[in-house]
PDB file of C-alpha atoms in Angstrom:
ATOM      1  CA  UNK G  59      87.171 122.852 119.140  1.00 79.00           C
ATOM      2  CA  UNK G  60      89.902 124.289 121.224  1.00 81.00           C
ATOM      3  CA  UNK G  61      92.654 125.673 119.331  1.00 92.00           C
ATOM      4  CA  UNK G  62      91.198 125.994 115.734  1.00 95.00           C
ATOM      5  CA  UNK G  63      93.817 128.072 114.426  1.00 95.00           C
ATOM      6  CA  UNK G  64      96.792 125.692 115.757  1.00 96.00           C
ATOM      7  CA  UNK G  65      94.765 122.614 114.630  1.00 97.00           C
ATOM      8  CA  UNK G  66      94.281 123.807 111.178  1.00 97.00           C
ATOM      9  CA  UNK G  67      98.044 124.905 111.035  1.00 96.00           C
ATOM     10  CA  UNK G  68      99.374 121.230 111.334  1.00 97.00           C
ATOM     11  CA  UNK G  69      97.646 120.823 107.903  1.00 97.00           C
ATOM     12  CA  UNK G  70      98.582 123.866 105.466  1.00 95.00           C
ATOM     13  CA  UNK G  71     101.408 124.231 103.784  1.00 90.00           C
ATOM     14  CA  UNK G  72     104.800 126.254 105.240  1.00 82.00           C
ATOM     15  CA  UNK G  73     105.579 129.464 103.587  1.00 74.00           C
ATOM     16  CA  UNK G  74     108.583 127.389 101.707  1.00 68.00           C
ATOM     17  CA  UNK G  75     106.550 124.480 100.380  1.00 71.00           C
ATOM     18  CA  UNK G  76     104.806 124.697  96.600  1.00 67.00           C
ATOM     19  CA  UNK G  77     101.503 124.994  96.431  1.00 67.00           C
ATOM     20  CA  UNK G  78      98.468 126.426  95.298  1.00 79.00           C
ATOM     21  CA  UNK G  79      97.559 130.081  97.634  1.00 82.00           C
ATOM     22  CA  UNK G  80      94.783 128.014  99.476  1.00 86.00           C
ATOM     23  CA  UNK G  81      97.014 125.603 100.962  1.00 91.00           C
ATOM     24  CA  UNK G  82      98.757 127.998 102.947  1.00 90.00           C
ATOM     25  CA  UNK G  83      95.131 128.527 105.176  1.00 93.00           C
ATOM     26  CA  UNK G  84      92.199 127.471 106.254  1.00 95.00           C
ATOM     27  CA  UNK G  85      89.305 128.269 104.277  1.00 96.00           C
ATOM     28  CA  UNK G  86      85.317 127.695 103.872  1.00 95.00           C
ATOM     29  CA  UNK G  87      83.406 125.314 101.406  1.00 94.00           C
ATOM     30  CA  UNK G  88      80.445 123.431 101.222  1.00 92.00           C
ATOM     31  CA  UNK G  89      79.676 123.643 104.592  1.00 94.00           C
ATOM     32  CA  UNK G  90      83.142 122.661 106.260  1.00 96.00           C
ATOM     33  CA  UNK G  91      86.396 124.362 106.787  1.00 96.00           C
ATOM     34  CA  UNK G  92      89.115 122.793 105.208  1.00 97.00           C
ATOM     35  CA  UNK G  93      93.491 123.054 105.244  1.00 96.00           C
ATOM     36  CA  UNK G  94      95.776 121.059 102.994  1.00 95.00           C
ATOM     37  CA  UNK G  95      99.248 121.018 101.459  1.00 93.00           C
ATOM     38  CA  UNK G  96      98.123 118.925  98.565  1.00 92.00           C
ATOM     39  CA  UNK G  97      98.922 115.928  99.914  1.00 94.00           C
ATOM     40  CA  UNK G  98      96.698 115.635 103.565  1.00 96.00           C
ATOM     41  CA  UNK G  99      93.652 117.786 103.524  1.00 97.00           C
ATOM     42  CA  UNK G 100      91.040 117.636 106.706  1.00 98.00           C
ATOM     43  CA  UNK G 101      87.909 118.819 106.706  1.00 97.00           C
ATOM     44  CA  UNK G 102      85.446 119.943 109.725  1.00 97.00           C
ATOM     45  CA  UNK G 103      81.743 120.892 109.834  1.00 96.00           C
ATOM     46  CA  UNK G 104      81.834 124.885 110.119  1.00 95.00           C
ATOM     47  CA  UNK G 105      78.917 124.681 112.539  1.00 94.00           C
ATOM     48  CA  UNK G 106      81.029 122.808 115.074  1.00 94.00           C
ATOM     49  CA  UNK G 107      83.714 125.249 115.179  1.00 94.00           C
ATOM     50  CA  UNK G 108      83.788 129.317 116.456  1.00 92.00           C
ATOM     51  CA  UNK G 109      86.329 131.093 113.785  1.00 92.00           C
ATOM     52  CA  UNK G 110      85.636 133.184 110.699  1.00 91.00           C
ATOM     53  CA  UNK G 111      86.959 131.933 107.870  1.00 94.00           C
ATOM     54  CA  UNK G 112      87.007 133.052 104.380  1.00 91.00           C
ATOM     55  CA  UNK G 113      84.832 131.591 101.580  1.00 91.00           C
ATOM     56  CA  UNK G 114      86.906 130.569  98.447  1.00 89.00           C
ATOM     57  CA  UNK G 115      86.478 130.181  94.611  1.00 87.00           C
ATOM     58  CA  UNK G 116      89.589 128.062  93.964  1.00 85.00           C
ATOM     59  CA  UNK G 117      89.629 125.235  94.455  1.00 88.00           C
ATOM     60  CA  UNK G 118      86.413 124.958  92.786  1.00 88.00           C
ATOM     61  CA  UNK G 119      85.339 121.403  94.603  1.00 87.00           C
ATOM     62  CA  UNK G 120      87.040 119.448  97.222  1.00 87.00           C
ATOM     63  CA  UNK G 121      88.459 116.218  96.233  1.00 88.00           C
ATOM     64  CA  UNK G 122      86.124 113.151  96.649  1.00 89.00           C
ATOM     65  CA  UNK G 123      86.112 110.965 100.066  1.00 93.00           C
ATOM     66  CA  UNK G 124      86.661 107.514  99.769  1.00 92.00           C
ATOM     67  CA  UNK G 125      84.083 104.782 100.751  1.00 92.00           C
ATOM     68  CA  UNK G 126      84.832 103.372 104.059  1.00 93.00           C
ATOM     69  CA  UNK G 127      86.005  99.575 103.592  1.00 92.00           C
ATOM     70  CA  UNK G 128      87.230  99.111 107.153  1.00 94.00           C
ATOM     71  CA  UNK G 129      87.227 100.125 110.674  1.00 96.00           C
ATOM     72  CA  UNK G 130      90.600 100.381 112.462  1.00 97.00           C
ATOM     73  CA  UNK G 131      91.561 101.784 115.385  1.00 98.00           C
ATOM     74  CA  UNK G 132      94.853 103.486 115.654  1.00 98.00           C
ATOM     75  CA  UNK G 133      96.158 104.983 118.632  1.00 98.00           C
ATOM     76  CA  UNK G 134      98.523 108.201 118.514  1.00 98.00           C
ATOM     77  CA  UNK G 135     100.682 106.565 120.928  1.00 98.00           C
ATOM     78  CA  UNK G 136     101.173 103.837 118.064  1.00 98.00           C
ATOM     79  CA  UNK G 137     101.884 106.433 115.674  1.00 98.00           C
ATOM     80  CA  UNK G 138     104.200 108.676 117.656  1.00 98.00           C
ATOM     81  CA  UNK G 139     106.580 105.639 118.561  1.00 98.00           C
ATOM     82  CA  UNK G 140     106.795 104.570 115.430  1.00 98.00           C
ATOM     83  CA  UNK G 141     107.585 108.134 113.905  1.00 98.00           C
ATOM     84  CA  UNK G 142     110.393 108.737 116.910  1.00 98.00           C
ATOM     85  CA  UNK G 143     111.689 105.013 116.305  1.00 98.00           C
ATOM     86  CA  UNK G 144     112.959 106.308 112.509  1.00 97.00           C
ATOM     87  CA  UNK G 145     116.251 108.475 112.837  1.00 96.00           C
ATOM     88  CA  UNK G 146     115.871 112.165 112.993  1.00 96.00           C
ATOM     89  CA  UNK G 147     118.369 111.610 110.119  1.00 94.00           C
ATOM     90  CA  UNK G 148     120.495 109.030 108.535  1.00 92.00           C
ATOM     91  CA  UNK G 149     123.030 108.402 105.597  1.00 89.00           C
ATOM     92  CA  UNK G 150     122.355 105.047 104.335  1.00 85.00           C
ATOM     93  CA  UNK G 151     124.103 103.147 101.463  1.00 84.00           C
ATOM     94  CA  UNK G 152     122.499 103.418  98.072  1.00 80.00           C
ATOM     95  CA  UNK G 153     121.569  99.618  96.981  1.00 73.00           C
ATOM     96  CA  UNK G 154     123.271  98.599  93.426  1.00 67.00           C
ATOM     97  CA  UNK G 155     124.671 101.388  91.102  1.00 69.00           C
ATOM     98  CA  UNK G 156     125.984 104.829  92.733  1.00 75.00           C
ATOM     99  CA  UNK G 157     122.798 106.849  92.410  1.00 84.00           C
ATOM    100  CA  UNK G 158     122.500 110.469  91.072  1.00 85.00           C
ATOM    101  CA  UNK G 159     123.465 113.164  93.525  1.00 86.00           C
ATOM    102  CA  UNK G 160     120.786 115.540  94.730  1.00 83.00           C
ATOM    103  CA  UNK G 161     122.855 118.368  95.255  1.00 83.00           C
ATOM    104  CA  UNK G 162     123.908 119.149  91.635  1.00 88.00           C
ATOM    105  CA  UNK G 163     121.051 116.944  90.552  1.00 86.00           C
ATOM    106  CA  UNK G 164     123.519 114.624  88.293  1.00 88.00           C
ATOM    107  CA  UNK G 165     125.983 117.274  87.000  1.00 90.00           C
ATOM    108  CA  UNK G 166     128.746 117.388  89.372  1.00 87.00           C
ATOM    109  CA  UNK G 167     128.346 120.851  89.224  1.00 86.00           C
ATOM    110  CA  UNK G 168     127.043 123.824  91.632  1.00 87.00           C
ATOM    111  CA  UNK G 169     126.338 127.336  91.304  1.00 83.00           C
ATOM    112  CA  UNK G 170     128.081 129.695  93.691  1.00 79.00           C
ATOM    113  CA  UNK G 171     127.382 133.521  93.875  1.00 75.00           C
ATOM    114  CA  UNK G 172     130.977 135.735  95.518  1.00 69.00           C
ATOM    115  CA  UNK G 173     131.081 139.435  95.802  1.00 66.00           C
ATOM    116  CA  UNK G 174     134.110 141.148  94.844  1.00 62.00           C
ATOM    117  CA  UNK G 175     136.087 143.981  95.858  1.00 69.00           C
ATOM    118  CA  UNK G 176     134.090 146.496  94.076  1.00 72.00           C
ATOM    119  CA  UNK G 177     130.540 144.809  95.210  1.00 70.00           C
ATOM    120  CA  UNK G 178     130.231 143.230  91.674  1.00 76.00           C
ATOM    121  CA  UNK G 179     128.432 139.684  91.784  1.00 76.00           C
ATOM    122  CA  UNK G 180     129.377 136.629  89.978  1.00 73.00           C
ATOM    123  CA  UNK G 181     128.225 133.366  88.986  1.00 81.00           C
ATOM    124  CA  UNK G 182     130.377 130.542  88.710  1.00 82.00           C
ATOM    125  CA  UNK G 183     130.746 126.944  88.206  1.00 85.00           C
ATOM    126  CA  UNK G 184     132.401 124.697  90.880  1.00 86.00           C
ATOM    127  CA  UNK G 185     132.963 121.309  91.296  1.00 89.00           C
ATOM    128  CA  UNK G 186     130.027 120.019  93.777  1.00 87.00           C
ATOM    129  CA  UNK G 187     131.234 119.755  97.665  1.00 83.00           C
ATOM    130  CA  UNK G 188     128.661 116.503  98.165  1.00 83.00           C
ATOM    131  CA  UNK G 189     130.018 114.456  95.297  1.00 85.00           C
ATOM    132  CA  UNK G 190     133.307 116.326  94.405  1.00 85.00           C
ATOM    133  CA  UNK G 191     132.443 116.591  90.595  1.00 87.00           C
ATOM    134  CA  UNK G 192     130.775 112.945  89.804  1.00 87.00           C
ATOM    135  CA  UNK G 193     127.348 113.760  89.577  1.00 86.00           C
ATOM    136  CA  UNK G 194     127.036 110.501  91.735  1.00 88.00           C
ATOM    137  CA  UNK G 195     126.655 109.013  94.889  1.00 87.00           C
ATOM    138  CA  UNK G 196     127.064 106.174  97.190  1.00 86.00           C
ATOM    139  CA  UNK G 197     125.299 107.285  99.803  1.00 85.00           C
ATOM    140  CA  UNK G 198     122.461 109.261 100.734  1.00 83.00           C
ATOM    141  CA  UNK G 199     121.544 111.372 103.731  1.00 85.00           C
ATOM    142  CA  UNK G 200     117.315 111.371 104.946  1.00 89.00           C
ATOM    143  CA  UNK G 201     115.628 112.874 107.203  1.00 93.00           C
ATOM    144  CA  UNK G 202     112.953 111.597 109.046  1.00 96.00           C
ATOM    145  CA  UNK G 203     110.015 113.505 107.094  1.00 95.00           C
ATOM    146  CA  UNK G 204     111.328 112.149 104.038  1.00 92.00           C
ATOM    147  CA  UNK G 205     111.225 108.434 105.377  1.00 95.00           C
ATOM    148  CA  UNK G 206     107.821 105.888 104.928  1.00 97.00           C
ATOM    149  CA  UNK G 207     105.471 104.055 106.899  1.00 98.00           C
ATOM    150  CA  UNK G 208     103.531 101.053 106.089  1.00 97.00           C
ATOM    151  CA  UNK G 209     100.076 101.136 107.429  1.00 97.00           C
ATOM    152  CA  UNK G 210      98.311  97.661 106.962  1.00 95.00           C
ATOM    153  CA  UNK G 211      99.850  97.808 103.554  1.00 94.00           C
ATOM    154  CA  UNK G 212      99.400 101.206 102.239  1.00 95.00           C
ATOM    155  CA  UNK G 213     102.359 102.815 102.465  1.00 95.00           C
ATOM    156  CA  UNK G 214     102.935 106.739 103.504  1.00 96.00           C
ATOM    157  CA  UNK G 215     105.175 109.523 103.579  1.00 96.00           C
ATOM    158  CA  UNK G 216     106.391 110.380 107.336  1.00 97.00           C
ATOM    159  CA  UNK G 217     105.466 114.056 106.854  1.00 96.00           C
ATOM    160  CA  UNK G 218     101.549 114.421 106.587  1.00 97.00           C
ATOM    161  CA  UNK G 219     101.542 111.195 109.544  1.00 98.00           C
ATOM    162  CA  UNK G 220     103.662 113.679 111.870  1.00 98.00           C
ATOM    163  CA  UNK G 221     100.987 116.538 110.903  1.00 97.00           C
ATOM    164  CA  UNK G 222      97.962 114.201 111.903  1.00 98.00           C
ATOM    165  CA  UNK G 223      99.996 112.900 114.928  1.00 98.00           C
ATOM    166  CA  UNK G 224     100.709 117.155 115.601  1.00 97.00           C
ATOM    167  CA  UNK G 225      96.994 117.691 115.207  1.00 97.00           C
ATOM    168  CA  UNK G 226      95.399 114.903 117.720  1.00 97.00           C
ATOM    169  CA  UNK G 227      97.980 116.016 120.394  1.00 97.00           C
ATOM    170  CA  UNK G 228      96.183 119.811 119.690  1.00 96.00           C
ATOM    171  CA  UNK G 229      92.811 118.343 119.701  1.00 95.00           C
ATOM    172  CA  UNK G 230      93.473 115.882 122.585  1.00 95.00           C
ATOM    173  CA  UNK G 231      92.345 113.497 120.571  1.00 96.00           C
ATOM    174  CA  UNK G 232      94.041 109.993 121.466  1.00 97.00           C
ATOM    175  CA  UNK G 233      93.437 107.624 118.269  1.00 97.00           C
ATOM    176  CA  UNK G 234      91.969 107.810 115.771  1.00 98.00           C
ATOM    177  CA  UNK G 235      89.125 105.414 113.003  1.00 98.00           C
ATOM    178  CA  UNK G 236      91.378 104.400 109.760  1.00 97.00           C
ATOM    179  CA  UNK G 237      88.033 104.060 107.272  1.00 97.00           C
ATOM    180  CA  UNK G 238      89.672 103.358 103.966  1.00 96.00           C
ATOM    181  CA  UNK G 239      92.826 101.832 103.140  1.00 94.00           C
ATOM    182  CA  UNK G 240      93.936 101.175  99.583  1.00 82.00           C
ATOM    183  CA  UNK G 241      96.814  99.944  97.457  1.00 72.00           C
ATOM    184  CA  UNK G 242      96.671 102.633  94.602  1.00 75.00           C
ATOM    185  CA  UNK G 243      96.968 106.025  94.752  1.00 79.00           C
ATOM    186  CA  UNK G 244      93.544 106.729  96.071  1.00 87.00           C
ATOM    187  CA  UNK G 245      93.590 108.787  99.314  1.00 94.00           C
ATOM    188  CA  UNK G 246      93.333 107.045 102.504  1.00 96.00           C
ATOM    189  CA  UNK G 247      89.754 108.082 104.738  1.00 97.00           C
ATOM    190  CA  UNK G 248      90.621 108.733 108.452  1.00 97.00           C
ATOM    191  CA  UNK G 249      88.351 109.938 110.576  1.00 97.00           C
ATOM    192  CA  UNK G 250      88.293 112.299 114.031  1.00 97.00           C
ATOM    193  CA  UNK G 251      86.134 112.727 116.561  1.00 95.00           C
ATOM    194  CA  UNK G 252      83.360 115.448 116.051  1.00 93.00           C
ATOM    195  CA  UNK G 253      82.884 114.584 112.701  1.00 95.00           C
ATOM    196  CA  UNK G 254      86.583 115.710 111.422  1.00 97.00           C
ATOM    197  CA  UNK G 255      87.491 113.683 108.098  1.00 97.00           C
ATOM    198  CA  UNK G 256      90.921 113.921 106.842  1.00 98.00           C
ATOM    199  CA  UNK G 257      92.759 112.178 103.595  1.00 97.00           C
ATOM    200  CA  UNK G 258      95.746 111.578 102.856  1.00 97.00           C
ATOM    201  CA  UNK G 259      97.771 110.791  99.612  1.00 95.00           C
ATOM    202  CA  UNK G 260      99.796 107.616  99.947  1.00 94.00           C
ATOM    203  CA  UNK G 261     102.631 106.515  98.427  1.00 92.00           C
ATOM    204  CA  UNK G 262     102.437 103.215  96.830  1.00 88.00           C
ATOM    205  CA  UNK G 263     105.891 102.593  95.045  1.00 87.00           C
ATOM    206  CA  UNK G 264     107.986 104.148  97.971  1.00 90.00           C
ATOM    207  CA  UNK G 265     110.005 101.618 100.267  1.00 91.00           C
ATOM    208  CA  UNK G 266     108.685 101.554 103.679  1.00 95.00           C
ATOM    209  CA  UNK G 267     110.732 102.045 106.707  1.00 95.00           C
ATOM    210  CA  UNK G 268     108.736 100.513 109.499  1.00 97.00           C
ATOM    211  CA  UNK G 269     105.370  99.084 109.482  1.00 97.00           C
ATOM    212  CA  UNK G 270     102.098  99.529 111.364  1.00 98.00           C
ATOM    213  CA  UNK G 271      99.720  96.213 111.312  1.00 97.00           C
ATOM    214  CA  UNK G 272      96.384  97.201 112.900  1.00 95.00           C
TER     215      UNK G 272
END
């Protein structure tokens, strides 16, 4: 594979995300080298590839595959459009009652930090500059990564599609074989070319944003 270390990057974790210390590389077990954030993980046989990569004790087993129940083709083209087709970022009305206010988390109230004269720090209370003081909301600002697609039905974060999407373009990969699809939160079965598996979390009570029927 050209590129290993780029490839592998799509699917770790940033050095700001949560996570466990193995999802921030690449890393050898039974016989593949696998990345993840915790919520895509991909997994390639270590004989097909030409980097060194450390052998782990935690985790202690990767997560089971799914058995394949279908066979669908989806093209990155597909997938790229319909990531670039949802806004970069968008406020959008909150449906029924004003909803809680992520900023302050529901308290109306922020945290701010001032230096004074004499280098002294303090912590204070002010009224939060999002919802001036109510704790709530009518509207709500989202960006793209945060949005959800619909894929036949199973429905998934934006994020870990725009890593796979990331990933193909670095492999030169054009499409690739959806293998298991399901309604619950069982991970989705995708698979590569050159034997590259990858699995990704869905997110089965989230609203999708657009739709993808293979």
């Amino acid at each position: 594979m050209k590129r290993e270390k780029d490839f592998f990057e799509c699917f770790t974790a940033t050095e700001n995300d949560y996570g466990s210390s193995f999802c921030h590389h690449a890393f050898y077990k039974d016989g593949y080298v696998v990345a993840t954030d915790s919520i895509i993980l991909v997994r390639v046989p270590y004989n097909s590839l030409k980097g060194i990569y450390d052998k782990v004790d935690i985790p202690k087993k990767l997560p089971n595959f799914p058995t394949p129940n279908c066979s669908l083709n989806l093209p990155l083209s597909v997938l790229v459009d319909t990531i670039k087709s949802i806004p970069a970022e968008e406020v959008v009305p909150v449906e029924g009652v004003a909803a809680k206010c992520d900023e302050c988390e529901g308290t109306g109230f922020v945290e701010w930090t001032y230096e004074d004269c004499e280098g002294k720090e303090h912590l204070e209370n002010f009224d939060c500059p999002i919802c001036n003081g109510r704790g709530r909301v009518k509207t709500k600002k989202y960006r793209r990564e945060w949005r959800c697609i619909s894929l036949n039905g199973t429905i998934f974060s934006v994020r870990p599609l725009m890593k796979l999407a990331k990933a193909m373009d670095i492999a030169g990969l054009h499409s690739v074989k959806v293998k298991n699809l399901s309604q619950g939160p069982v991970p989705a079965l995708m698979c590569l070319d050159g034997g590259i598996d990858v699995i990704i979390m869905p997110c089965p009570d989230a609203k999708p944003i657009r739709k993808i029927k293979l």
